[in-house]
Each structure stands twice: as C-alpha cells, then as structure tokens.
Tab-separated table of C-alpha atoms in Angstrom:
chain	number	residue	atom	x	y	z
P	780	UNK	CA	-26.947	-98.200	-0.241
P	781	UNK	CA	-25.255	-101.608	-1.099
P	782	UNK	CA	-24.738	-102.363	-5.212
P	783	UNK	CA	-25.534	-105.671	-5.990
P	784	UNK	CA	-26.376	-108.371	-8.836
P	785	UNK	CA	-28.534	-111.213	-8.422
P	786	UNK	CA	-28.264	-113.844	-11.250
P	787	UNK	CA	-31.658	-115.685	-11.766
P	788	UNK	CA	-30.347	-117.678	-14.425
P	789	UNK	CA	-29.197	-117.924	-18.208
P	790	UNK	CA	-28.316	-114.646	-19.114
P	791	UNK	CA	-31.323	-112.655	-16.383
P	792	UNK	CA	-29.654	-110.749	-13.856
P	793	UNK	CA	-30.936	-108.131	-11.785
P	794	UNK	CA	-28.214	-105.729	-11.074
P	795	UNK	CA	-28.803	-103.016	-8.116
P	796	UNK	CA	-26.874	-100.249	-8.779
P	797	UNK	CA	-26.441	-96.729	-7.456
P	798	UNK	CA	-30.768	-97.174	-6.331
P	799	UNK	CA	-31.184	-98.002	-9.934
P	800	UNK	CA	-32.994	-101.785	-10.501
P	801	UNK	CA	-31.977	-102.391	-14.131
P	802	UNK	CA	-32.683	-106.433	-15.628
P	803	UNK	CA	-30.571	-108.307	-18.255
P	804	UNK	CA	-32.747	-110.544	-20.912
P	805	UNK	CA	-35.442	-111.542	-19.342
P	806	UNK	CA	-36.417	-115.362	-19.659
P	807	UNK	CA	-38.049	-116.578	-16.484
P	808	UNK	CA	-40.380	-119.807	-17.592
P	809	UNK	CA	-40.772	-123.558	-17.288
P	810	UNK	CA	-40.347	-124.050	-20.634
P	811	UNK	CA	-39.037	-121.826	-24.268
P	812	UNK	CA	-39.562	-123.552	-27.366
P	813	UNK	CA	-37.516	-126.745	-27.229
P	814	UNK	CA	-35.780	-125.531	-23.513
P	815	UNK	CA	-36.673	-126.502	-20.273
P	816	UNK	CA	-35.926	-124.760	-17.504
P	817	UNK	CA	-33.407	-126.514	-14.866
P	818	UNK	CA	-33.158	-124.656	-12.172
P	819	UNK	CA	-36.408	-122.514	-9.955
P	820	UNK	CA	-38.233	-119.477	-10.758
P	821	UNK	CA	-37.808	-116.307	-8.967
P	822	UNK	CA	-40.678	-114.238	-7.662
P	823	UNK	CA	-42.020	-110.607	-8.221
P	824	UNK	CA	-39.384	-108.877	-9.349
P	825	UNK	CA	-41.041	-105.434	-8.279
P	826	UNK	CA	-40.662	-102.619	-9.796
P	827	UNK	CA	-37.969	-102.093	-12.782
P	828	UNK	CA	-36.507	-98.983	-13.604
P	829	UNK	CA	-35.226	-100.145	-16.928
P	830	UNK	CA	-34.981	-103.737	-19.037
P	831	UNK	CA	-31.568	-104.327	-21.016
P	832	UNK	CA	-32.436	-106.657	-23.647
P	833	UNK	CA	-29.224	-107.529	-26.031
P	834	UNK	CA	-30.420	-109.411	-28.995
P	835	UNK	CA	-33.575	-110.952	-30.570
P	836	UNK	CA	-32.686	-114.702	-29.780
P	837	UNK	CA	-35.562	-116.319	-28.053
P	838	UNK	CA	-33.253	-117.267	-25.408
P	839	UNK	CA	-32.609	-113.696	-24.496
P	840	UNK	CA	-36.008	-112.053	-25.586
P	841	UNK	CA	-38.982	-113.874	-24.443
P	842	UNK	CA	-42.105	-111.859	-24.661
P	843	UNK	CA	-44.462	-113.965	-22.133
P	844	UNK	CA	-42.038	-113.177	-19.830
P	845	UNK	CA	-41.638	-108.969	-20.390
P	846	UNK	CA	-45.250	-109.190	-20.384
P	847	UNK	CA	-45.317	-110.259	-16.857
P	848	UNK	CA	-42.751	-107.238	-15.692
P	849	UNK	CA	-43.226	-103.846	-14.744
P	850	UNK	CA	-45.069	-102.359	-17.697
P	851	UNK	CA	-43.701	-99.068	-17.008
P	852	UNK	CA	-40.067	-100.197	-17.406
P	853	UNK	CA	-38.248	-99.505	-20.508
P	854	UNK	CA	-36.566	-101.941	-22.861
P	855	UNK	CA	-32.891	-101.271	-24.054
P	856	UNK	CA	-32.620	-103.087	-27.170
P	857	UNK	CA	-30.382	-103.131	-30.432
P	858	UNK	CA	-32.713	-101.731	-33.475
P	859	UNK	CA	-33.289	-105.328	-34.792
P	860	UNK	CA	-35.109	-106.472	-31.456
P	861	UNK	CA	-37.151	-103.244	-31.373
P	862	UNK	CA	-39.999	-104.254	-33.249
P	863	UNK	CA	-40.542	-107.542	-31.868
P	864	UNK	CA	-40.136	-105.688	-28.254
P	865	UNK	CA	-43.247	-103.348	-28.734
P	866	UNK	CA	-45.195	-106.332	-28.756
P	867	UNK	CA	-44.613	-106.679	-24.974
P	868	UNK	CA	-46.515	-103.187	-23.766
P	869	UNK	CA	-43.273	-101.821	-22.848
P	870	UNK	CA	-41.873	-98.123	-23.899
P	871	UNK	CA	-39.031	-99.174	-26.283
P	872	UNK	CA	-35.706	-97.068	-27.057
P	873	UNK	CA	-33.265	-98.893	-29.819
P	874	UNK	CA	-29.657	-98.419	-28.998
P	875	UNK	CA	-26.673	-98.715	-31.142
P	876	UNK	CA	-22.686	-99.381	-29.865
P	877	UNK	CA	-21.619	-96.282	-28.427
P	878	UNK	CA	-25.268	-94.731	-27.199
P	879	UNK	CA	-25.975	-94.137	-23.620
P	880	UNK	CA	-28.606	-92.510	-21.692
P	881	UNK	CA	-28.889	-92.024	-17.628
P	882	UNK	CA	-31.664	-93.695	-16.002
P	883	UNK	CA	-31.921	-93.315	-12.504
P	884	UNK	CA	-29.179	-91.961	-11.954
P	885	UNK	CA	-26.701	-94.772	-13.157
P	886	UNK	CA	-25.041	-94.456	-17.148
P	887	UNK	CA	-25.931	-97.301	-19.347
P	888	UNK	CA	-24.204	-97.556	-22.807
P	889	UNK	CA	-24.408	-99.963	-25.117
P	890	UNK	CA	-21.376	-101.267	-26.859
P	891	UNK	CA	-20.305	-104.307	-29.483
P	892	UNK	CA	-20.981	-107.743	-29.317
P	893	UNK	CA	-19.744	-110.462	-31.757
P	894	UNK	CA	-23.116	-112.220	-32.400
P	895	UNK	CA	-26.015	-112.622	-34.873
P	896	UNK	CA	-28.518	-111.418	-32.539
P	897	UNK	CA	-31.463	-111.734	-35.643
P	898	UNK	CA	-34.456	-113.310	-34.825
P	899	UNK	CA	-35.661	-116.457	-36.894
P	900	UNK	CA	-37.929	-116.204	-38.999
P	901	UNK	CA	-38.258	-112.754	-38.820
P	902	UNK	CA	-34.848	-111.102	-38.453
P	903	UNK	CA	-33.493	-109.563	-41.091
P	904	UNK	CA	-30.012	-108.117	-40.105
P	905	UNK	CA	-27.584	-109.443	-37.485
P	906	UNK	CA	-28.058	-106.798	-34.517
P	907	UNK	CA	-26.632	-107.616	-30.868
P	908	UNK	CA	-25.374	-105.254	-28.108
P	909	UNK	CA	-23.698	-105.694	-24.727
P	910	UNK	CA	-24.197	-102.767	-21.752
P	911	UNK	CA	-21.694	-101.226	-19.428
P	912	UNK	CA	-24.317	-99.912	-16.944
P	913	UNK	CA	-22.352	-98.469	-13.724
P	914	UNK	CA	-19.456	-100.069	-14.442
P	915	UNK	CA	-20.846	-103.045	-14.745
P	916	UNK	CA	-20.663	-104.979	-18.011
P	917	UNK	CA	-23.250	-107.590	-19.187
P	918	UNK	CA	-21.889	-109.388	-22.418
P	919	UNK	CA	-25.412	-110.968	-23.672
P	920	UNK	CA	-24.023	-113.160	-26.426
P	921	UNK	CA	-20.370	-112.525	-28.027
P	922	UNK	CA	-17.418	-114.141	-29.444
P	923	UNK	CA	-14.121	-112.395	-27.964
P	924	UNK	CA	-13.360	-109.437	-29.943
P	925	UNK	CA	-10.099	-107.248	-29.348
P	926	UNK	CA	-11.992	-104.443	-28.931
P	927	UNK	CA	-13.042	-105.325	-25.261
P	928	UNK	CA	-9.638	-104.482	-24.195
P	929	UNK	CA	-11.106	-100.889	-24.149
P	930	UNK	CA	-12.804	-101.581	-21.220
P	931	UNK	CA	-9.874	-102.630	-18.865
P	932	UNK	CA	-9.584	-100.611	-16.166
P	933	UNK	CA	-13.589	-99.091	-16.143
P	934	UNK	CA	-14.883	-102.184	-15.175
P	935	UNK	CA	-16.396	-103.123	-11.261
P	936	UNK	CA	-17.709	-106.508	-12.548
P	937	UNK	CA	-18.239	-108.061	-15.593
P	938	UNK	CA	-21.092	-111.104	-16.624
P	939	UNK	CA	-19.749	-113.357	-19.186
P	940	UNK	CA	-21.732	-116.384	-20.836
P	941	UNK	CA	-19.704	-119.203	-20.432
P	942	UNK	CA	-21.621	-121.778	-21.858
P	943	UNK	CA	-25.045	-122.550	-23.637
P	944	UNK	CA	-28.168	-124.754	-23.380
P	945	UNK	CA	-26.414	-127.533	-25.725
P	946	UNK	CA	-23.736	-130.022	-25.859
P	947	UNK	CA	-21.329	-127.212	-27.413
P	948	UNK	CA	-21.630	-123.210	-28.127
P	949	UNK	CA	-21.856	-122.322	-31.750
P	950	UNK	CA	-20.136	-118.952	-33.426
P	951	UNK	CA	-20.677	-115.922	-31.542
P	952	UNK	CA	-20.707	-117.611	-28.135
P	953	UNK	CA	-17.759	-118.513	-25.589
P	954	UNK	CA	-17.051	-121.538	-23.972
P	955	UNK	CA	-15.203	-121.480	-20.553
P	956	UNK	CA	-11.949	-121.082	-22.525
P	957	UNK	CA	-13.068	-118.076	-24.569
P	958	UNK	CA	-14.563	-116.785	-22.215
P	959	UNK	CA	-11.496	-116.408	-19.892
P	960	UNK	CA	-9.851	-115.137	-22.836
P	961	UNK	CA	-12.517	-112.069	-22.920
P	962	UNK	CA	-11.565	-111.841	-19.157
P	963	UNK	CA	-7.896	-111.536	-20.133
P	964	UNK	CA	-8.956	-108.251	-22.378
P	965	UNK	CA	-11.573	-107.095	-19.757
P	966	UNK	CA	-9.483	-107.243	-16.589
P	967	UNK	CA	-12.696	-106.303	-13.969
P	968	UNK	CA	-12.612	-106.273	-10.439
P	969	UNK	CA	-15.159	-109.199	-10.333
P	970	UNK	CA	-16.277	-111.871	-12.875
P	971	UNK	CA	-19.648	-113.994	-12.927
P	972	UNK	CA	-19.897	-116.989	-15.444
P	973	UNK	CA	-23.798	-116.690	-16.504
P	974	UNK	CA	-25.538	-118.746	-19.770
P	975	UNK	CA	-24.966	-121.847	-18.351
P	976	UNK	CA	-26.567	-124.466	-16.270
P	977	UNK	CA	-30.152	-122.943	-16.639
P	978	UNK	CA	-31.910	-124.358	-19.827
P	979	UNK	CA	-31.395	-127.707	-21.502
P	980	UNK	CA	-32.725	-128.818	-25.279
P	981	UNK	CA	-35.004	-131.415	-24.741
P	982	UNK	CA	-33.933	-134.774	-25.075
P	983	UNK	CA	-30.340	-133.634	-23.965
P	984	UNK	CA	-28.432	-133.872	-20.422
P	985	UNK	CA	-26.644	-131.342	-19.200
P	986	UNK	CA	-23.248	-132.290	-18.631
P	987	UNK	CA	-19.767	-130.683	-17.718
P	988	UNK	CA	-19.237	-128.087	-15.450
P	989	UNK	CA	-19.069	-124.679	-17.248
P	990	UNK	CA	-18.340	-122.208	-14.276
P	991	UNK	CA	-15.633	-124.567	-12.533
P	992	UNK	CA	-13.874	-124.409	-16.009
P	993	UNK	CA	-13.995	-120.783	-16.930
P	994	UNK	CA	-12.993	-120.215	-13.669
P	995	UNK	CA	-9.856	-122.682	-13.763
P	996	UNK	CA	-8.955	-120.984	-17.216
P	997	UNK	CA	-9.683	-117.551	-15.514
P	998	UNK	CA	-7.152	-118.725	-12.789
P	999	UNK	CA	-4.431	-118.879	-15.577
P	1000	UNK	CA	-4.951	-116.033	-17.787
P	1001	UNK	CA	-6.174	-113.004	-15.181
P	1002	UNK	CA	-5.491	-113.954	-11.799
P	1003	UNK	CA	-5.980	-111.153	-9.925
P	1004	UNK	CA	-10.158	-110.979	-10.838
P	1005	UNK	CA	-12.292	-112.123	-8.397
P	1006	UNK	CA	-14.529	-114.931	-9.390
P	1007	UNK	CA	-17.522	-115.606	-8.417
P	1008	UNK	CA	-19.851	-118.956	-9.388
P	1009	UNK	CA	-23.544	-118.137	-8.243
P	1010	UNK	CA	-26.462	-120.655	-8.193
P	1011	UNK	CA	-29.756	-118.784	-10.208
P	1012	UNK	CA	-31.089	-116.859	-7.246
P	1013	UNK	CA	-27.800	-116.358	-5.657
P	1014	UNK	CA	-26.521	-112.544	-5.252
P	1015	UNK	CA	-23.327	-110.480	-4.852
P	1016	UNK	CA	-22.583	-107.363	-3.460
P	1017	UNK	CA	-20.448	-105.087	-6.187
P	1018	UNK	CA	-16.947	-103.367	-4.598
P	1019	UNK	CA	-16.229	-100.296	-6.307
P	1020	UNK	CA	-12.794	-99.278	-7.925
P	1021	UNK	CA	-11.494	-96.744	-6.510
C-alpha cells in the first residue's frame, strides 16, 4: 500500500498513511468570512478515519465544512476548539502536547505550536496543537520554537505554512524565511510549503510567490530535504526512513 498526502489547499491535507485516511483543518468553500477561495474545490472525500483539527481560527476550523464530512470521523482538537467542534455532529476527543492515541493503525500525537489558536469572540485561552501522525508532521499555525529540534531524525515529511491569506503573516505564523528556519530544526526527509496561495482577503491581490521562496531559503539552510511545491489537488507519495 503506497503512503501519500494530497494537499487541497490552505492548511487541508489528506494524508494516506499506513491504510489510515486522516485530514488536516478542514476548510473546503467558495468563500470564509472575508476569504475567497483561489484555487478549485475537491470532491467527496470518502470516508475519514479521523479529522486533525489544530486550532479554533476560522481559517483552520470551519464548521459548514466538517458538517459535510464523514460524520463518523473523529475530530483531534486542542481543548479550546472542542466545544465549538461538537457543533459539527462529529465524536470529539481534546488533545494536549504530548497525547497520542492509535487510530487505524497509524500513532498520532499532538505536540506544541507557537500560536494563539483562540477563537474570536468566543475563545477564551490561547490553545493550538501540531500532529506527528506516522511520521508525518503537520504544523497548523506556529512561530519557530527550539523545541522542534526534537523531532529531527523521526520525521518522513513535514507540512509547514509558509505564508497566509494577507499581504504579511502576523505573530505565530512563518513566512518563507521562518519557515525554512523550522526546517533547519526539523530536518525531514520531505518538506511541503502549505497556507499559502489558497485564500485571499477581499479587496486584496495575492502577490509574491511563497513556496518558490521557502524553498530558495530551504535550499540554504537544510539542503539535503526534499522539497516539494504542490498545486491544491496535487499529491505525493511519502518514502519512508529507514
């Protein structure tokens, strides 16, 4: 059975691993709030055997969307995002840095991110994860943090936002630069640059080229990971350390 991750855009991914379909932060519509949606909708997703959701930000946690998924799936989510999440119809379990759990077969464990994951209005206290599920690790929304270097060496792949939906990233995001930086501490087999090139704040342009950046910066700081720029839809098989 091939491993693989699809990136549908922003920070969704649907990663393929071990026979285990696990999805990153759903968001799959025209529009959010005050974002529109730049690039095309995937189908059916199918059946899910868990959701990964990292923080409350309506970027990352859209309920229209998890309404439309596999209602049996269940959501992975920092305890801030919990009660917002059981408004979706989904089975909910809140996870804090260093909890894991098996499901279907393949280890997922949450661990830090550097972000203020609380939703507005309603959020209360900051609360934002990232996951290492099957040695792959899906950032959500962080600053760099010297703490990733823990991770070198367990890591097959690694997702890291490179970029936002505005002009500039604000604190507890990476640009391209930071981003390769987090690379640096990482040090996976394979990186994808996701967050970027998706969703634009109406009234703005998108402009720049995230990916090509992060990975020039990439090419400086950790040259022997892989890169690899996807289009949303585009997929890559995973090659497993061995």
């Amino acid at each position: 059975m091939t491993d693989r991750l699809t990136w549908l855009g922003h920070a969704t991914v649907l990663l393929e691993i071990g026979g285990a379909r696990l999805l990153t932060d759903p968001v799959l519509r025209p529009r959010v709030a005050h974002l529109v949606r730049e690039a095309p909708l995937p189908g059916d997703l199918g059946p899910l055997d868990a959701i990964l959701v990292s923080h409350g930000h309506h970027d990352h946690l859209d309920l229209p969307t998890l309404r439309r998924l596999d209602p049996s799936a269940p959501v992975l989510a920092p305890p801030g995002a919990a009660s917002t999440l059981r408004r979706a119809g989904h089975p909910v379990r809140s996870l804090v840095p260093g909890d894991e759990l098996e499901v279907a077969g393949v280890n997922v464990r949450a661990v830090p991110a550097a972000h203020d994951g609380r939703r507005v209005p309603l959020g209360r206290a900051p609360s934002a994860v990232g996951f290492v599920a099957g040695g792959v690790y899906f950032a959500g929304d962080t600053e760099p943090f010297p703490e990733m270097a823990e991770l070198a060496g367990t890591l097959d792949a690694a997702l890291l936002p490179v970029s936002g939906w505005g002009p500039k990233v604000g604190p507890g995001h990476m640009d391209p630069r930071a981003a390769a930086e987090a690379l640096a501490l990482l040090r996976p087999g394979l990186a994808i640059p996701i967050h970027w090139g998706t969703y634009r704040r109406i009234g703005h342009r998108v402009v720049g080229d995230p990916a090509r950046e992060f990975g020039e910066h990439a090419a400086r700081v950790a040259p022997d990971v892989r890169i690899v720029v996807l289009a949303p839809g585009g997929e890559v098989e995973i090659t497993r350390a061995v």
